[in-house]
Amino acid sequence: MADLVQARGVVKSFTTGGVVTPVLRGTDLAVAEGELLMLVGPSGCGKTTLLSVIAGTLDLEGGEVTVLGTRLDTLAPAARTRFRCRNLGFVFQAFNLIPALTVVENIAIPALLNGLRPAEAQAKARVLAERVGLGHRSDHLPTQLSGGQQQRVAIARALVHDPALVVCDEPTSTLDHHTGDDIMALLREVAVRPGRALVVVTHDSRIFPYADRIARMDDGIITGVETPPRTP
Amino acid sequence: MDAVALKMLFGDRGRFLGIVLGLTFASLLITQQMSIFLGLLARAHAAVRDTPQADLWIMDRSMEAIDLGGVRPLPDTALDRVRGVTGVAWAVPHLRQPLEASLGLGLRRDVLLIGVDDQSFIGLPPVTAGRAEDLRQEGAVLLDEEGAAKFARAGRALGIGDVFEINDHRAVVVGLVKAKPAIWFGSYVYTTASRAREWTPRTRRTLSYVIAGVQPGSDRAAVAAAVEAATGLRAATGEEFQSGSASFFARNTGIPINFGMAVGLGFLVGTAVSGMLFLQFTRDNLRYLGALKAMGASDGLLLRMTLLQAGIVGLLGYGLGTGTAAMFGALAGGGAGQLAWLMPPWLLIVTGGAILCIVLGAALLSLRTVLRLEPAVVFRG
C-alpha cells in the first residue's frame, strides 16, 4: 500500500530561556494508508512533537513532511490551515470538547469549518453520534458524559468530515483500562479503512495490540518499527 | 461558526453576566453623569431659551452670561440706537433685576423681577394660567409655576388674585407662566418693563438687555456685527448667548472636572471589570480555540468569533446602560427642584463610542493571545 505520510530527516528543537533543546534529530517515518500506526516511547522522546509536525500544526527546522502527496513544510501557514481542515481529524488527550455545545454540536464543528451548512453538518454529526454509540445522548452537554463517552464524541468529531489522516494524542491516557479498550476498539472499527491512516501517540502498552505497526521512538529518532500480535 | 461563538459566550453564564453588567454600569454612569452635566449647563441659559423670538441679545460688552455674574445695565438710549441699525426688524427692552419680595407674615423671598416689553410681551415664557394681557392691570405680575410653589404662604402656593410686595409696591398675581428650570434659585416674577423700572431702585441705567429680531432674509451674525459697530455694545445671537452662558457657568463652577471624574471613573470601571473579564473569558477558552485552530479554523474566523462575542456584550451593556439612564432621567429629571437632565441623541453616540473603545480594547488584547496561539499547544495536554 502507498504511504499516506512520509517524514524524512525531520529536525525540530525548542528554545527555553535561551537554552536550545533538540527534540527531533533527523527523524524518518512512513505511514501507509489503511493502517493504524502507534508512536510509542518514553516521555520527552519527541512523540508528540513528531505528531504535531505530521499534523501540520508545528513548523520544522529541517527535513520534509509529505502528507497525501503534499509537502506540508513548504506550505504557507494559511494553506496549511486549509489542508488540515480538509484532510485531518484530531483526537486529543484532554478531549477538548467545547463545554457549552451539545454532543452533536461538538461533532459538527469540523463539518462547519469545511463549509457545510449547520443543518447538514448536524445531520452528519447525528449519524456519527449513532456510530460511536451516543445517539441517545446527542443533545447532552460534555459535562453530562463520562470520560469514555467524551472521548467517543471526540472520535466522532475527528471523523465527521471524512479525513484521510486521523492523529490521536494519548487517546486513552485519562481513561481506565476497560474504557481505553473500548475506545481503541471503536477507533479500529469506525476509523480504520482503506485510503485513511491513523497515527496514535501513546505510552499505554495495554493498547499496543490494536496497532498494525508500532514505531518506537527514543531521544528524537525512530529506533525501530514492529508489528504487534493482533488483538484477540 | 457564529452560533458556536455565541454559545461559548452564553455558556459561561457567570462571566457573561459579569461582562454585561460591567459594561452596563459604565454605560449608565457615563450617560447619567453627562446628562446631569448637560442638564445643569442647559439651566445656565434657560432664560435665553425662554425667549425663542429673540434673534439677538444686546448687552454691555463685559456681559458673558444671563442671570450669572450680575447685570451691567445699559443706557435707555441703547434701545433706539439698536432700532436704527440696518437689518434690525424690531427691538424691545428686557429688564432683569434681583430684588426681595415681602409675602407678609414676616416672610421674605429672593425674586428676579423680569420686565418684558409692554406691548409685545416678548420675553415672557408660555402663560399657563391667566393671560399675558392681564399684565396691563395695576400692579399685575405673573409668577412662574416653580416660583409660585416657592412662594408658599401658610402652606399654600400663591395663585391668581394673591397679593405681595416688591420694594414697597403692591404686586397682584394675575397668572402663571412655565419658565424653563434655571440655575437661579429664587422665583421669577414677570411684569411689564415700564412697571419693572418703577419698582427697581432708581439708578441712571435700568435697561438690562435689548432683545431684537432681524429682518427676514438677513444674516443674524452680520446684523449682530452691525449692531456692535453702531452701538459699541455686545450683540450675540441666541445660540451664542446660550453657549456663552453655559461656558461661563462651567468655567466658574468647576463642574466639568467633577462630572468629568465621574465619567472617567465609569469608563475605567467598565474597562477594568468588563475588559478583564472578557480577557479572562478568552484565556479560559484558549484550549478550545487552540483545538479549533488545529482543526483548521483560520485566524480570520477566530478573529470574527471574538469580535462577535465582544460586539454582543458591548451592545447588551450599552443598551441596558443607556436604557436605565433614560428611565432614571424620566423618573428623576424635570422641574427646578428636581434633577437637571438633558440627554441629547449625540450623547448616546458618545456613550456608544466609549463602550466600543472598552470592548474593542478587550477584544484586541484577547485576539493578540488568540492569534499568537500555536495550534500544536493542544497536543501538550
XYZ file of C-alpha atoms in Angstrom:
613
model
C 0.000 0.000 0.000
C 1.135 3.572 -0.707
C 2.478 5.771 2.054
C -0.009 8.397 3.121
C 2.531 10.114 5.384
C 6.257 10.421 4.771
C 8.560 12.235 7.163
C 12.224 12.387 6.180
C 15.106 13.759 8.228
C 12.804 15.900 10.388
C 14.674 18.270 12.694
C 13.000 20.296 15.416
C 14.226 21.940 18.589
C 12.720 24.140 21.275
C 14.347 27.126 22.943
C 13.534 27.820 26.575
C 15.273 30.595 28.473
C 17.987 30.777 25.829
C 18.670 27.037 26.075
C 18.120 25.137 22.825
C 16.821 21.598 23.285
C 16.877 19.362 20.189
C 13.720 17.246 20.131
C 13.662 15.627 16.681
C 17.085 14.731 15.293
C 16.554 13.775 11.659
C 13.519 11.558 12.257
C 12.132 9.354 9.463
C 8.671 7.831 9.495
C 6.227 6.470 6.929
C 2.554 5.666 7.486
C 0.723 3.598 4.917
C -2.896 4.159 4.039
C -5.307 1.801 5.733
C -3.093 1.288 8.750
C -3.150 2.262 12.400
C 0.363 3.185 13.448
C 1.280 3.729 17.079
C 4.121 6.025 18.024
C 5.477 4.928 21.372
C 8.362 5.763 23.632
C 9.316 7.318 26.946
C 8.142 10.780 27.996
C 10.092 13.589 26.323
C 11.347 11.411 23.453
C 9.612 13.627 20.847
C 6.448 11.595 20.066
C 4.031 14.492 20.396
C 6.369 16.858 18.544
C 6.589 14.420 15.631
C 2.784 14.066 15.663
C 2.433 17.876 15.608
C 4.816 18.126 12.648
C 2.957 15.380 10.748
C -0.354 17.121 11.529
C 0.979 20.423 10.185
C 0.477 22.258 13.446
C 4.172 22.851 14.068
C 6.922 24.216 11.815
C 10.008 22.089 11.334
C 13.586 23.294 11.057
C 14.927 20.645 8.713
C 13.811 17.684 6.625
C 10.442 17.277 4.906
C 6.954 16.049 5.644
C 4.640 14.877 2.880
C 1.001 14.048 3.602
C -1.323 12.875 0.815
C 1.359 13.903 -1.676
C 1.535 17.482 -0.362
C 4.735 18.881 1.145
C 3.468 20.428 4.400
C 6.815 22.018 5.237
C 6.680 24.224 2.147
C 3.057 25.320 2.512
C 2.252 28.840 3.719
C 0.516 28.905 7.152
C -2.911 29.724 5.684
C -2.643 26.943 3.097
C -1.538 24.527 5.805
C -4.581 25.509 7.885
C -6.843 24.786 4.905
C -5.058 21.465 4.343
C -5.601 20.447 7.973
C -9.222 21.483 7.766
C -9.918 19.260 4.759
C -7.690 16.267 5.378
C -7.019 15.797 9.089
C -9.014 14.631 12.069
C -7.821 15.157 15.630
C -8.358 13.230 18.851
C -6.805 14.972 21.831
C -5.691 13.617 25.171
C -7.918 16.121 27.011
C -10.862 15.683 24.555
C -11.144 19.488 24.132
C -14.908 19.369 23.703
C -16.475 22.819 24.000
C -18.494 22.668 27.244
C -21.285 24.970 26.046
C -22.046 22.829 22.971
C -24.036 19.604 22.882
C -22.591 16.307 21.672
C -23.950 16.845 18.161
C -22.802 20.456 18.031
C -19.289 19.463 19.070
C -19.143 16.679 16.491
C -20.384 19.043 13.773
C -17.553 21.573 14.152
C -15.116 20.184 11.504
C -18.020 19.886 9.061
C -18.897 23.543 9.694
C -15.256 24.522 9.236
C -15.384 22.748 5.866
C -18.254 24.932 4.772
C -21.253 22.707 5.384
C -24.452 24.463 6.405
C -25.406 23.974 10.057
C -28.342 21.680 9.273
C -26.231 19.432 7.026
C -23.354 19.406 9.492
C -25.662 18.435 12.340
C -27.280 15.691 10.268
C -23.854 14.178 9.596
C -22.939 14.636 13.252
C -26.034 12.698 14.351
C -25.049 9.779 12.112
C -21.559 9.782 13.649
C -23.008 10.045 17.171
C -25.021 6.872 16.408
C -21.910 5.109 15.084
C -19.965 5.787 18.271
C -22.914 4.611 20.358
C -24.039 8.002 21.637
C -27.186 8.501 19.575
C -29.264 8.609 22.724
C -27.064 11.335 24.219
C -26.813 13.570 21.163
C -28.250 16.601 22.908
C -26.324 16.233 26.145
C -23.526 18.543 27.170
C -19.982 17.143 27.573
C -20.154 17.679 31.339
C -23.057 15.199 31.449
C -20.904 12.449 29.926
C -18.278 10.112 31.344
C -14.631 10.353 30.216
C -15.057 7.416 27.856
C -18.180 8.914 26.335
C -16.411 12.259 25.877
C -13.605 10.522 24.006
C -16.204 8.799 21.803
C -17.546 12.245 20.948
C -14.003 13.365 20.140
C -13.575 10.364 17.807
C -16.838 11.177 16.055
C -15.708 14.799 15.724
C -12.427 13.643 14.164
C -14.293 11.615 11.529
C -17.313 13.765 10.653
C -15.636 15.402 7.640
C -14.175 12.072 6.437
C -10.470 12.985 6.720
C -7.685 10.896 5.176
C -5.417 11.149 8.213
C -6.509 10.953 11.852
C -3.989 11.858 14.543
C -4.624 10.830 18.136
C -2.607 12.112 21.078
C -2.688 9.761 24.069
C -6.391 8.939 23.486
C -6.602 6.506 26.417
C -4.285 8.085 28.990
C -7.085 9.627 31.052
C -9.323 6.540 30.841
C -9.399 3.339 32.850
C -8.222 0.131 31.203
C -11.658 -1.188 30.252
C -12.759 2.160 28.778
C -9.416 2.511 26.994
C -10.001 -0.892 25.381
C -13.470 0.214 24.267
C -12.096 3.403 22.763
C -9.365 1.609 20.808
C -11.813 -0.992 19.597
C -14.087 1.795 18.449
C -11.222 3.616 16.739
C -10.317 0.465 14.821
C -13.944 -0.205 13.979
C -15.023 3.206 12.727
C -11.796 4.937 11.742
C -9.577 2.394 10.009
C -10.478 1.909 6.372
C -8.722 1.857 3.016
C -7.456 5.288 1.995
C -7.190 6.524 5.575
C -4.356 6.290 8.088
C -4.350 6.684 11.853
C -1.355 7.781 13.870
C -1.745 7.248 17.604
C 0.779 8.579 20.085
C 0.722 6.584 23.307
C 2.788 5.171 26.101
C -0.052 2.899 27.204
C 1.328 -0.573 26.406
C -2.073 -2.184 27.043
C -3.407 -0.836 23.766
C -0.434 -1.888 21.609
C -2.319 -4.932 20.231
C -4.709 -2.562 18.412
C -1.871 -1.253 16.208
C -0.999 -2.536 12.752
C 2.556 -1.315 13.357
C 4.354 0.222 16.289
C 7.114 2.786 15.783
C 9.385 3.072 18.809
C 10.991 6.400 19.453
C 13.794 7.456 21.709
C 15.763 10.676 22.002
C 14.247 12.218 18.882
C 14.633 9.362 16.412
C 12.692 6.246 15.438
C 14.612 3.323 16.871
C 12.505 0.584 15.374
C 9.205 -0.389 13.794
C 7.491 -3.644 14.652
C 4.227 -5.480 14.062
C 2.474 -6.459 17.283
C 0.453 -9.618 17.776
C -3.156 -8.914 16.702
C -5.750 -8.195 19.327
C -7.856 -11.234 20.162
C -19.399 29.203 13.445
C -21.131 32.385 14.659
C -23.572 30.228 16.608
C -20.644 28.350 18.174
C -19.087 31.673 19.262
C -22.351 32.827 20.809
C -22.957 29.521 22.596
C -19.445 29.694 24.030
C -20.212 33.200 25.269
C -23.651 32.474 26.719
C -22.485 29.122 28.082
C -20.151 30.808 30.571
C -23.088 32.457 32.310
C -21.306 33.941 35.304
C -18.639 35.647 33.262
C -21.085 36.669 30.526
C -23.295 38.390 33.104
C -20.243 39.969 34.739
C -19.046 41.434 31.442
C -22.503 42.719 30.515
C -23.081 44.177 33.996
C -19.693 45.919 33.927
C -20.479 47.456 30.555
C -23.998 48.343 31.715
C -22.565 50.131 34.737
C -20.036 52.016 32.595
C -22.681 52.943 30.039
C -25.133 54.007 32.772
C -22.575 56.097 34.646
C -21.256 57.823 31.517
C -24.752 58.602 30.187
C -26.232 59.578 33.551
C -23.405 61.870 34.642
C -23.139 63.500 31.217
C -26.920 64.031 31.143
C -26.862 65.736 34.539
C -23.903 67.869 33.470
C -25.634 68.867 30.233
C -28.848 69.476 32.186
C -27.035 71.865 34.516
C -25.396 73.630 31.568
C -28.799 73.964 29.908
C -30.201 75.561 33.078
C -27.466 78.181 32.816
C -29.119 79.539 29.677
C -32.763 78.629 30.336
C -33.854 82.288 30.202
C -32.418 82.638 26.685
C -34.348 79.568 25.570
C -37.496 81.037 27.175
C -37.312 83.807 24.584
C -37.207 81.956 21.271
C -38.433 85.042 19.330
C -35.147 86.832 20.019
C -32.653 86.670 17.180
C -30.208 88.910 19.023
C -29.418 89.737 22.624
C -27.735 93.123 23.049
C -25.911 93.801 26.321
C -22.959 95.528 27.943
C -19.653 94.474 26.385
C -18.480 92.913 29.649
C -21.516 90.623 29.982
C -20.886 86.899 29.412
C -23.907 85.068 30.793
C -27.562 85.572 31.577
C -28.504 85.755 35.293
C -24.944 84.778 36.297
C -22.204 87.161 37.331
C -24.572 90.113 37.699
C -26.133 92.551 35.208
C -24.414 95.685 33.945
C -27.308 97.902 32.822
C -27.394 99.778 29.535
C -28.340 103.409 28.983
C -32.008 103.753 27.974
C -30.861 105.261 24.662
C -29.474 101.860 23.656
C -32.947 100.703 22.602
C -33.366 103.434 19.970
C -29.790 103.046 18.741
C -30.368 99.332 18.148
C -33.666 100.039 16.373
C -31.776 102.325 13.998
C -29.330 99.654 12.774
C -29.914 98.335 9.243
C -31.213 94.766 9.319
C -32.932 95.082 12.710
C -36.671 94.450 12.300
C -37.689 95.137 15.870
C -36.101 95.714 19.276
C -37.673 95.634 22.739
C -36.411 96.302 26.280
C -35.738 93.462 28.687
C -35.103 94.071 32.387
C -33.817 91.541 34.897
C -33.381 92.816 38.442
C -32.771 90.725 41.583
C -34.992 92.039 44.399
C -36.632 90.891 47.589
C -40.341 90.205 47.929
C -42.331 90.511 51.120
C -45.145 87.994 51.415
C -46.486 89.325 54.689
C -46.404 87.455 57.980
C -42.691 88.344 58.058
C -41.914 86.096 55.052
C -39.319 87.360 52.571
C -38.132 85.694 49.359
C -35.474 86.435 46.718
C -37.031 87.151 43.355
C -35.783 88.026 39.918
C -38.058 90.762 38.608
C -38.249 90.464 34.833
C -39.655 93.335 32.824
C -40.888 92.398 29.359
C -41.983 94.686 26.537
C -45.264 96.410 27.467
C -46.855 95.861 24.057
C -45.483 92.587 22.612
C -44.697 90.789 25.907
C -41.639 89.302 24.141
C -39.530 87.643 26.807
C -42.494 86.045 28.558
C -42.500 82.210 28.791
C -45.701 80.339 27.876
C -48.608 81.518 30.046
C -50.290 78.556 31.774
C -52.897 80.432 33.863
C -54.422 83.860 33.193
C -53.464 85.964 30.155
C -50.384 87.969 29.171
C -52.610 90.999 28.544
C -53.623 90.984 32.226
C -50.148 92.410 32.929
C -51.611 95.785 31.904
C -53.701 95.826 35.083
C -52.499 97.900 38.038
C -49.618 96.174 39.850
C -50.033 92.977 37.820
C -47.370 90.271 37.857
C -47.104 86.724 36.513
C -45.279 84.109 38.574
C -43.524 81.090 37.177
C -45.080 77.832 38.362
C -41.994 76.680 40.264
C -41.689 80.150 41.836
C -45.306 80.151 42.921
C -44.660 76.942 44.802
C -41.630 78.501 46.494
C -43.800 81.477 47.402
C -45.960 79.250 49.584
C -47.672 81.222 52.273
C -49.398 79.439 55.139
C -48.763 76.146 53.346
C -50.423 77.267 50.099
C -48.666 78.242 46.840
C -49.529 81.714 45.579
C -52.142 81.825 42.844
C -54.202 84.272 40.822
C -55.525 87.115 42.979
C -52.880 86.806 45.694
C -51.010 89.941 46.679
C -47.464 90.556 47.936
C -44.977 93.408 47.942
C -41.834 94.147 45.959
C -39.871 97.167 47.109
C -42.961 98.527 48.854
C -45.013 98.192 45.670
C -48.203 96.144 45.696
C -47.910 93.167 43.312
C -51.043 91.282 42.268
C -50.679 87.804 40.793
C -52.746 87.697 37.565
C -51.429 84.434 36.156
C -48.712 81.808 35.934
C -46.079 81.030 33.322
C -43.992 77.930 32.708
C -40.370 79.052 32.717
C -37.655 76.536 31.932
C -35.824 75.366 35.089
C -32.771 77.554 35.642
C -29.724 77.870 37.884
C -31.359 80.835 39.643
C -32.706 79.509 42.934
C -35.203 82.317 43.654
C -38.556 82.904 41.961
C -39.222 84.604 38.657
C -41.696 87.490 38.760
C -42.744 88.837 35.349
C -44.236 92.244 34.739
C -44.079 94.957 32.118
C -40.769 96.739 31.505
C -42.224 100.118 32.498
C -43.543 98.762 35.791
C -40.270 96.959 36.466
C -38.481 100.309 36.057
C -40.859 101.873 38.627
C -40.286 99.095 41.131
C -36.477 98.920 40.936
C -34.306 101.338 42.895
C -33.688 104.496 40.850
C -30.370 104.420 39.033
C -29.152 106.208 35.909
C -29.328 102.979 33.908
C -32.179 100.462 34.198
C -32.172 98.529 30.931
C -30.603 95.050 31.300
C -30.827 93.835 27.697
C -32.250 94.807 24.364
C -33.877 91.887 22.581
C -34.017 92.235 18.799
C -35.310 90.428 15.746
C -33.632 90.687 12.352
C -35.398 91.370 9.078
C -36.414 88.253 7.129
C -33.561 87.029 4.944
C -30.914 88.904 6.933
C -27.898 87.119 8.292
C -28.117 87.270 12.081
C -24.349 87.235 12.583
C -23.937 90.124 10.121
C -26.689 92.138 11.803
C -25.105 91.426 15.199
C -21.788 92.763 13.901
C -23.556 95.862 12.568
C -25.251 96.424 15.958
C -21.918 96.130 17.736
C -20.298 98.573 15.311
C -23.124 101.085 15.639
C -23.674 100.933 19.416
C -20.403 99.786 20.936
C -22.421 97.157 22.833
C -22.165 93.397 22.629
C -24.668 91.682 20.342
C -24.986 87.903 20.412
C -27.285 85.542 18.594
C -29.479 83.375 20.819
C -27.203 80.385 20.238
C -24.063 82.385 21.010
C -25.573 83.721 24.203
C -26.638 80.202 25.227
C -23.192 78.715 24.671
C -21.550 81.763 26.297
C -23.736 81.376 29.381
C -23.024 77.626 29.578
C -19.320 78.238 29.156
C -19.324 80.948 31.874
C -21.122 78.589 34.249
C -18.743 75.728 33.500
C -15.629 77.896 33.890
C -16.712 79.449 37.158
C -18.056 76.409 38.972
C -15.561 73.639 38.210
C -18.401 71.230 37.466
C -16.744 69.889 34.280
C -13.937 68.478 36.466
C -16.396 66.901 38.914
C -18.544 65.323 36.246
C -15.514 64.508 34.111
C -14.107 62.493 37.005
C -17.357 60.558 37.398
C -17.497 59.847 33.664
C -13.834 58.830 33.682
C -14.490 56.563 36.639
C -17.338 54.876 34.755
C -15.047 54.329 31.797
C -12.257 52.954 33.987
C -14.567 50.651 35.938
C -16.077 49.401 32.684
C -12.631 48.767 31.271
C -11.327 47.142 34.419
C -14.309 44.878 35.109
C -15.567 44.023 31.637
C -12.231 44.232 29.865
C -10.523 41.946 32.333
C -13.444 39.517 32.473
C -13.554 39.325 28.680
C -9.815 38.752 28.549
C -10.146 36.048 31.193
C -13.050 34.501 29.266
C -10.872 34.269 26.145
C -7.898 32.926 28.095
C -10.074 30.231 29.684
C -11.225 29.235 26.218
C -7.734 29.144 24.738
C -7.576 25.325 24.758
C -10.820 25.163 22.768
C -9.687 27.938 20.431
C -6.388 26.083 20.034
C -8.320 22.912 19.191
C -10.375 24.851 16.630
C -7.154 26.246 15.182
C -5.662 22.759 14.936
C -8.853 21.502 13.257
C -8.492 24.181 10.593
C -10.142 27.357 11.890
C -8.327 30.275 10.285
C -7.096 33.309 12.202
C -9.752 35.331 10.375
C -12.501 33.044 11.635
C -11.262 33.188 15.250
C -10.999 36.973 14.904
C -14.579 37.142 13.703
C -15.791 34.900 16.527
C -14.027 37.020 19.164
C -15.294 40.289 17.672
C -18.818 38.878 17.521
C -18.652 37.964 21.218
C -17.273 41.421 22.068
C -19.929 43.086 19.911
C -22.774 41.214 21.580
C -21.690 42.021 25.157
C -20.969 45.604 24.097
C -24.392 46.006 22.525
C -26.182 44.477 25.514
C -24.242 46.566 28.043
C -24.750 49.721 26.005
C -28.474 49.128 25.567
C -29.097 48.244 29.201
C -26.956 51.143 30.470
C -28.418 53.867 28.287
C -31.923 52.442 28.753
C -31.551 52.526 32.538
C -30.133 56.058 32.332
C -33.096 57.183 30.227
C -35.528 55.659 32.716
C -33.659 57.338 35.555
C -33.908 60.675 33.761
C -37.601 60.216 33.050
C -38.318 59.426 36.694
C -35.988 61.856 38.467
C -35.482 64.690 35.962
C -37.769 67.652 35.388
C -38.542 70.814 37.351
C -36.292 73.320 39.085
C -36.277 71.396 42.351
C -35.638 68.122 40.571
C -32.683 66.562 38.810
C -31.157 68.622 35.989
C -31.315 66.278 32.998
C -30.571 66.650 29.297
C -29.926 63.557 27.192
C -29.460 64.623 23.567
C -29.088 61.948 20.846
C -25.413 62.761 20.332
C -24.746 61.734 23.942
C -25.865 58.204 23.016
C -23.241 58.241 20.267
C -20.575 59.400 22.743
C -21.515 56.624 25.189
C -21.574 54.132 22.320
C -18.076 55.263 21.345
C -16.813 54.807 24.911
C -18.325 51.305 25.149
C -16.921 50.473 21.719
C -13.464 51.533 22.958
C -13.781 49.259 26.005
C -14.937 46.166 24.097
C -12.551 46.726 21.196
C -9.665 47.166 23.622
C -10.629 43.971 25.439
C -11.195 42.125 22.150
C -7.847 43.265 20.732
C -5.988 42.155 23.858
C -7.800 38.811 23.671
C -7.138 38.498 19.951
C -3.445 39.074 20.493
C -3.485 35.991 22.692
C -5.602 34.015 20.216
C -3.559 34.919 17.161
C -0.282 34.088 18.902
C -1.675 30.728 19.936
C 0.146 27.800 18.303
C -2.286 25.074 17.269
C 0.264 22.488 18.464
C -0.376 23.660 22.020
C -3.416 21.362 22.167
C -1.123 18.330 21.970
C 0.636 19.363 25.134
C -2.136 18.201 27.441
